Coordinates of C-alpha atoms (C1' of nucleotides) and ligand atoms in Angstrom, one line a residue:
Chain A
M15 CA -19.4 12.9 -21.2
K16 CA -17.2 9.8 -20.2
K17 CA -18.3 9.4 -16.9
D18 CA -21.6 7.9 -17.3
K19 CA -19.9 5.1 -19.2
V20 CA -17.8 4.2 -16.5
M21 CA -20.5 4.5 -13.9
D22 CA -22.4 2.0 -16.1
L23 CA -19.5 -0.2 -16.0
F24 CA -19.3 0.0 -12.2
V25 CA -22.9 -0.5 -11.9
G26 CA -22.6 -3.5 -14.2
Y27 CA -19.9 -5.1 -12.1
L28 CA -21.6 -4.7 -8.9
R29 CA -24.8 -6.0 -10.5
E30 CA -23.0 -9.0 -11.8
K31 CA -21.4 -9.9 -8.5
V32 CA -24.7 -9.1 -6.7
L33 CA -23.4 -6.2 -4.7
Q34 CA -25.1 -3.3 -3.7
I35 CA -24.8 0.2 -5.3
T36 CA -24.4 2.2 -2.1
K37 CA -23.9 5.8 -1.2
Q38 CA -20.4 5.3 -0.1
R39 CA -19.5 3.3 -3.1
E40 CA -21.0 6.0 -5.3
E41 CA -19.2 8.7 -3.4
I42 CA -15.7 6.9 -3.4
F43 CA -16.1 6.1 -7.2
R44 CA -17.0 9.8 -8.1
C45 CA -14.0 11.3 -5.8
F46 CA -11.8 8.5 -7.6
L47 CA -12.7 9.4 -11.1
S48 CA -12.6 13.2 -10.3
T49 CA -8.7 12.9 -10.3
D50 CA -6.1 12.2 -12.9
T51 CA -3.3 11.4 -10.5
H52 CA -1.8 8.3 -8.9
L53 CA -3.6 8.2 -5.4
S54 CA -2.8 6.4 -2.4
V55 CA -5.7 5.1 -0.3
E56 CA -5.0 7.9 2.2
E57 CA -5.2 10.5 -0.4
L58 CA -8.4 9.2 -1.7
Y59 CA -9.7 8.8 1.7
S60 CA -9.2 12.4 2.3
L61 CA -11.0 13.5 -0.9
V62 CA -14.0 11.3 0.0
R63 CA -14.1 12.9 3.7
K64 CA -14.4 16.3 2.4
K65 CA -17.6 15.3 0.6
D66 CA -19.0 12.9 3.2
P67 CA -16.8 12.7 6.7
K68 CA -18.7 9.8 7.8
V69 CA -17.2 7.3 5.1
G70 CA -14.5 5.1 6.8
Q71 CA -11.3 4.5 5.5
T72 CA -11.9 0.6 5.4
T73 CA -14.6 1.2 2.9
V74 CA -12.3 3.2 0.7
F75 CA -9.9 0.2 0.8
R76 CA -12.7 -2.0 -0.1
T77 CA -14.0 -0.1 -2.6
L78 CA -10.9 0.5 -4.4
K79 CA -10.5 -3.3 -4.5
L80 CA -13.7 -3.6 -6.2
L81 CA -12.9 -0.9 -8.7
C82 CA -9.7 -2.7 -9.6
E83 CA -11.7 -6.0 -10.3
A84 CA -14.0 -4.0 -12.4
D85 CA -11.2 -2.8 -14.5
I86 CA -11.8 0.8 -13.7
A87 CA -8.7 1.3 -11.3
K88 CA -5.5 -0.1 -11.6
E89 CA -2.9 -0.6 -9.0
V90 CA 0.6 0.8 -9.7
D91 CA 3.6 0.3 -7.7
F92 CA 6.1 3.0 -7.6
G93 CA 8.5 1.3 -5.2
G94 CA 7.5 2.5 -1.8
R95 CA 5.4 0.8 0.6
V96 CA 2.4 2.7 -0.2
K97 CA 0.3 1.1 -2.9
R98 CA -1.3 3.7 -5.6
Y99 CA -4.2 3.7 -7.9
E100 CA -4.8 5.3 -11.0
V101 CA -8.0 5.4 -13.6
K102 CA -7.6 2.6 -15.6
Y103 CA -10.8 3.0 -17.9
G104 CA -10.3 5.0 -20.9
H105 CA -6.6 5.2 -20.5
K106 CA -4.2 3.4 -22.6
H107 CA -1.6 1.2 -20.9
H108 CA 1.5 3.1 -19.8
D109 CA 4.7 2.5 -18.0
H110 CA 6.1 4.8 -15.4
L111 CA 9.8 5.9 -15.1
V112 CA 10.1 6.6 -11.5
C113 CA 12.9 8.3 -9.7
T114 CA 14.1 6.2 -6.7
K115 CA 15.4 9.3 -5.0
C116 CA 12.4 11.8 -5.0
G117 CA 9.6 9.8 -6.4
E118 CA 9.0 12.0 -9.4
F119 CA 7.7 10.1 -12.3
I120 CA 6.5 10.4 -16.0
E121 CA 4.3 8.2 -18.2
A122 CA 5.7 6.8 -21.2
V123 CA 5.3 4.1 -23.8
D124 CA 7.6 2.9 -26.3
E125 CA 5.7 0.7 -28.9
R126 CA 9.0 -1.3 -29.8
I127 CA 9.8 -2.0 -25.9
E128 CA 6.1 -3.2 -25.5
E129 CA 6.3 -5.7 -28.4
L130 CA 9.5 -7.1 -27.3
Q131 CA 8.1 -7.3 -23.7
D132 CA 5.2 -9.2 -24.9
K133 CA 7.4 -11.6 -26.7
L134 CA 9.7 -12.0 -23.8
C135 CA 6.7 -12.8 -21.6
K136 CA 5.3 -15.2 -24.2
K137 CA 8.6 -17.0 -24.6
F138 CA 8.4 -17.9 -20.8
G139 CA 4.8 -18.3 -20.3
F140 CA 3.9 -15.1 -18.6
I141 CA 1.0 -12.6 -19.6
P142 CA 2.1 -9.1 -19.6
F143 CA 0.4 -6.9 -16.9
Chain B
M18 CA 37.5 -18.3 -5.8
K19 CA 35.5 -15.2 -6.1
K20 CA 34.6 -14.8 -2.7
D21 CA 37.8 -13.4 -1.6
K22 CA 37.5 -10.6 -4.0
V23 CA 34.0 -9.8 -2.6
M24 CA 35.0 -9.7 0.7
D25 CA 37.9 -7.4 0.0
L26 CA 35.1 -5.2 -1.6
F27 CA 33.3 -5.3 1.5
V28 CA 36.2 -4.7 3.7
G29 CA 37.4 -1.7 1.4
Y30 CA 33.9 -0.2 1.7
L31 CA 34.0 -0.4 5.5
R32 CA 37.3 1.0 5.7
E33 CA 36.4 3.8 3.6
K34 CA 33.5 4.7 5.5
V35 CA 35.4 4.2 8.6
L36 CA 33.3 1.3 9.9
Q37 CA 34.3 -2.0 11.8
I38 CA 34.8 -5.1 10.5
T39 CA 32.8 -7.3 13.2
K40 CA 31.9 -10.7 13.8
Q41 CA 28.4 -10.4 12.8
R42 CA 29.0 -8.2 9.6
E43 CA 31.3 -11.0 8.6
E44 CA 28.8 -13.5 9.4
I45 CA 26.0 -12.0 7.5
F46 CA 28.1 -11.2 4.7
R47 CA 29.1 -15.0 4.6
C48 CA 25.6 -16.3 4.9
F49 CA 24.3 -13.8 2.1
L50 CA 26.9 -14.9 -0.4
S51 CA 26.4 -18.4 0.2
T52 CA 23.1 -18.1 -1.6
D53 CA 22.1 -17.6 -5.2
T54 CA 18.5 -16.7 -4.4
H55 CA 16.4 -13.6 -3.6
L56 CA 16.2 -13.5 0.0
S57 CA 14.1 -11.3 2.4
V58 CA 15.6 -10.0 5.5
E59 CA 13.7 -13.0 7.4
E60 CA 15.2 -15.6 5.4
L61 CA 18.5 -14.3 5.8
Y62 CA 18.0 -13.9 9.4
S63 CA 17.2 -17.4 9.6
L64 CA 20.4 -18.5 7.8
V65 CA 22.4 -16.3 10.1
R66 CA 21.0 -17.6 13.2
K67 CA 21.8 -21.4 12.2
K68 CA 25.5 -20.2 12.4
D69 CA 25.1 -17.6 15.3
P70 CA 21.9 -17.7 17.1
K71 CA 22.8 -14.6 19.1
V72 CA 22.9 -12.2 16.0
G73 CA 20.1 -9.7 16.0
Q74 CA 17.6 -9.4 13.3
T75 CA 18.2 -5.5 13.5
T76 CA 22.1 -6.2 12.5
V77 CA 20.8 -8.3 9.5
F78 CA 18.7 -5.2 8.4
R79 CA 21.7 -2.8 9.1
T80 CA 24.0 -4.9 7.2
L81 CA 22.0 -5.6 4.2
K82 CA 22.0 -1.7 3.9
L83 CA 25.6 -1.6 3.9
L84 CA 26.0 -4.5 1.2
C85 CA 23.7 -2.6 -1.1
E86 CA 25.7 0.5 -0.6
A87 CA 28.8 -1.4 -1.3
D88 CA 27.2 -2.6 -4.5
I89 CA 27.5 -6.2 -3.1
A90 CA 23.7 -6.7 -2.7
K91 CA 20.9 -5.1 -4.7
E92 CA 17.3 -4.7 -3.4
V93 CA 14.8 -6.1 -5.8
D94 CA 11.2 -5.5 -5.7
F95 CA 8.9 -8.6 -6.5
G96 CA 5.7 -6.6 -5.9
G97 CA 4.7 -7.8 -2.5
R98 CA 5.4 -5.9 0.9
V99 CA 8.4 -7.8 1.6
K100 CA 11.9 -6.4 0.4
R101 CA 14.3 -9.1 -1.4
Y102 CA 17.8 -9.0 -2.0
E103 CA 19.9 -10.6 -4.5
V104 CA 24.0 -10.8 -4.9
K105 CA 24.9 -8.2 -7.3
Y106 CA 28.6 -8.6 -7.3
G107 CA 29.6 -10.7 -10.3
H108 CA 26.0 -11.0 -11.8
K109 CA 25.0 -9.2 -14.7
H110 CA 22.1 -6.8 -14.6
H111 CA 18.8 -8.7 -15.5
D112 CA 15.1 -8.2 -15.3
H113 CA 12.7 -10.4 -13.4
L114 CA 9.4 -11.6 -14.7
V115 CA 7.2 -12.1 -11.7
C116 CA 3.7 -13.9 -11.5
T117 CA 1.3 -11.5 -9.6
K118 CA -0.7 -14.5 -8.6
C119 CA 1.8 -17.1 -7.4
G120 CA 5.2 -15.2 -7.0
E121 CA 7.1 -17.5 -9.3
F122 CA 9.6 -15.6 -11.2
I123 CA 12.3 -16.1 -14.0
E124 CA 15.3 -14.1 -14.6
A125 CA 15.8 -12.9 -18.4
V126 CA 17.3 -10.1 -20.5
D127 CA 16.7 -8.9 -23.9
E128 CA 19.5 -6.6 -25.1
R129 CA 17.3 -4.8 -27.4
I130 CA 14.7 -4.0 -24.5
E131 CA 17.7 -2.9 -22.5
E132 CA 18.9 -0.6 -25.1
L133 CA 15.2 0.9 -26.0
Q134 CA 15.0 1.3 -22.0
D135 CA 18.3 3.3 -21.9
K136 CA 17.1 5.5 -24.6
L137 CA 14.0 6.2 -23.1
C138 CA 15.3 6.8 -19.8
K139 CA 18.0 9.4 -21.3
K140 CA 15.0 11.0 -23.4
F141 CA 13.5 11.9 -20.2
G142 CA 16.4 12.5 -18.1
F143 CA 16.2 9.4 -15.9
I144 CA 19.1 7.0 -15.2
P145 CA 18.2 3.3 -15.6
F146 CA 18.5 1.2 -12.3
Chain C
dA3 C1' -46.0 -1.8 7.0
dT4 C1' -43.4 -5.8 9.8
dT5 C1' -40.5 -9.0 10.0
dG6 C1' -36.3 -11.6 9.2
dA7 C1' -32.2 -12.5 6.6
dA8 C1' -28.5 -11.0 4.1
dT9 C1' -25.3 -7.5 3.2
dC10 C1' -22.7 -3.4 4.1
dT11 C1' -20.1 -0.2 7.2
dG12 C1' -16.8 1.8 10.2
dA13 C1' -14.3 2.0 14.7
dA14 C1' -11.4 -0.7 16.7
dA15 C1' -8.1 -4.5 16.9
dT16 C1' -4.6 -6.9 14.7
dT17 C1' -1.0 -7.8 11.7
dC18 C1' 3.7 -7.5 9.9
dA19 C1' 7.8 -5.7 7.8
dA20 C1' 10.4 -2.0 8.7
dT21 C1' 12.3 1.6 11.4
dT22 C1' 13.6 3.9 15.9
dT23 C1' 15.3 3.8 20.6
dC24 C1' 18.5 3.3 23.9
dA25 C1' 21.3 0.9 27.6
dA26 C1' 24.9 -2.5 27.5
dA27 C1' 28.6 -4.5 25.1
dA28 C1' 32.8 -4.1 22.4
dA29 C1' 36.5 -1.9 20.1
dG30 C1' 39.7 1.7 19.8
dA31 C1' 42.5 5.6 21.4
dG32 C1' 45.6 7.3 24.7
Chain D
dC16 C1' 43.6 0.8 32.6
dT17 C1' 40.4 4.6 31.5
dC18 C1' 37.8 7.4 28.5
dT19 C1' 35.3 7.9 24.1
dT20 C1' 33.2 6.2 20.2
dT21 C1' 31.0 2.6 17.7
dT22 C1' 28.3 -1.4 17.4
dT23 C1' 24.6 -4.4 18.9
dG24 C1' 20.2 -6.3 19.7
dA25 C1' 15.9 -6.4 22.7
dA26 C1' 12.2 -3.8 23.0
dA27 C1' 9.3 -0.1 21.5
dT28 C1' 7.4 2.2 17.8
dT29 C1' 5.5 3.1 13.1
dG30 C1' 2.5 3.0 9.2
dA31 C1' 0.0 0.8 5.7
dA32 C1' -3.0 -2.9 5.1
dT33 C1' -6.2 -6.4 6.8
dT34 C1' -9.3 -8.5 10.0
dT35 C1' -13.1 -8.4 13.2
dC36 C1' -17.4 -7.8 14.6
dA37 C1' -21.5 -5.4 16.4
dG38 C1' -24.6 -2.3 14.7
dA39 C1' -26.8 -0.1 10.6
dT40 C1' -29.0 -0.8 6.1
dT41 C1' -31.1 -3.1 2.3
dC42 C1' -33.9 -6.5 0.2
dA43 C1' -37.5 -9.7 0.0
dA44 C1' -41.2 -12.2 1.7
dT45 C1' -45.3 -11.7 3.9
Ligands
LIG23 MN1 4.4 -1.8 -20.6
LIG24 MN1 16.7 -3.9 -17.4
LIG25 ZN1 0.0 6.2 -14.8
LIG26 ZN1 17.6 -11.9 -9.9

DNA sequence: ATTGAATCTGAAATTCAATTTCAAAAAGAG
DNA sequence: CTCTTTTTGAAATTGAATTTCAGATTCAAT
């Protein structure tokens, strides 16, 4: 299974930054990886609380930040004011088409668009995200 | 000058919706059109206050909404939590490359990208924004 | 094991843009 | 003018995100 490898990546990141591998961080990590959706912090917090009601929301915020830094999670902006996060590890880059009315979305990639975007970015000194 | 035409558009929109053409709405309209930047509400509010310190921030919010509905303004999302607005009337569609670190941005369009994006949207039943 | 320092946690407070509320002011109808 | 509707803006509220800080936990050195 892939999960062990991601866990290794997380553990590696924490070691590198001399941070501790705590119960809370492990639980949040597990809950996050157990989904394949685009979670808000609140939604992840709910999941975590089902497993351990004592984990604080603040820690969820903080751990998601760590997961992003470790390239395991990726912040995705769906236009609203709530940040959402998806699993990045093991998932190819993709774009989102989001309905501005109802929030419905789909994931899609067009290689030609990506290529042209890369060129456009390079031309202006930006690095595609 | 172009401004008269835009003003006509605004007035027309207000008439259509049976809304009044007030001092405040006129002033906010003028201040907004006097810039060619990507203003936050706060920034526009500052401009308006210089002309008339009695106008309230709430009215700036409300009027920007009207300007968007009238297709004179366009909300642009630069990734932060502050909404920004640019003049839409008389400006061609364009995309923004935004630096996620410093916020610096440039406007650019690539016709081929646009075309492919349109196709991609159509394929999935979305309407490009 | 004991101690002391550093790290981590989570409730609570704070921030800040955005929205809502509501009473007063202004505008329009008759 | 009088009555009704619309508009306004100060103040209150919301809600996600961040900050604060005292207590809990972990780690290292004895
Ligand atoms: Mn892409
Ligand atoms: Mn475009
Ligand atoms: Zn996705
Ligand atoms: Zn622009």
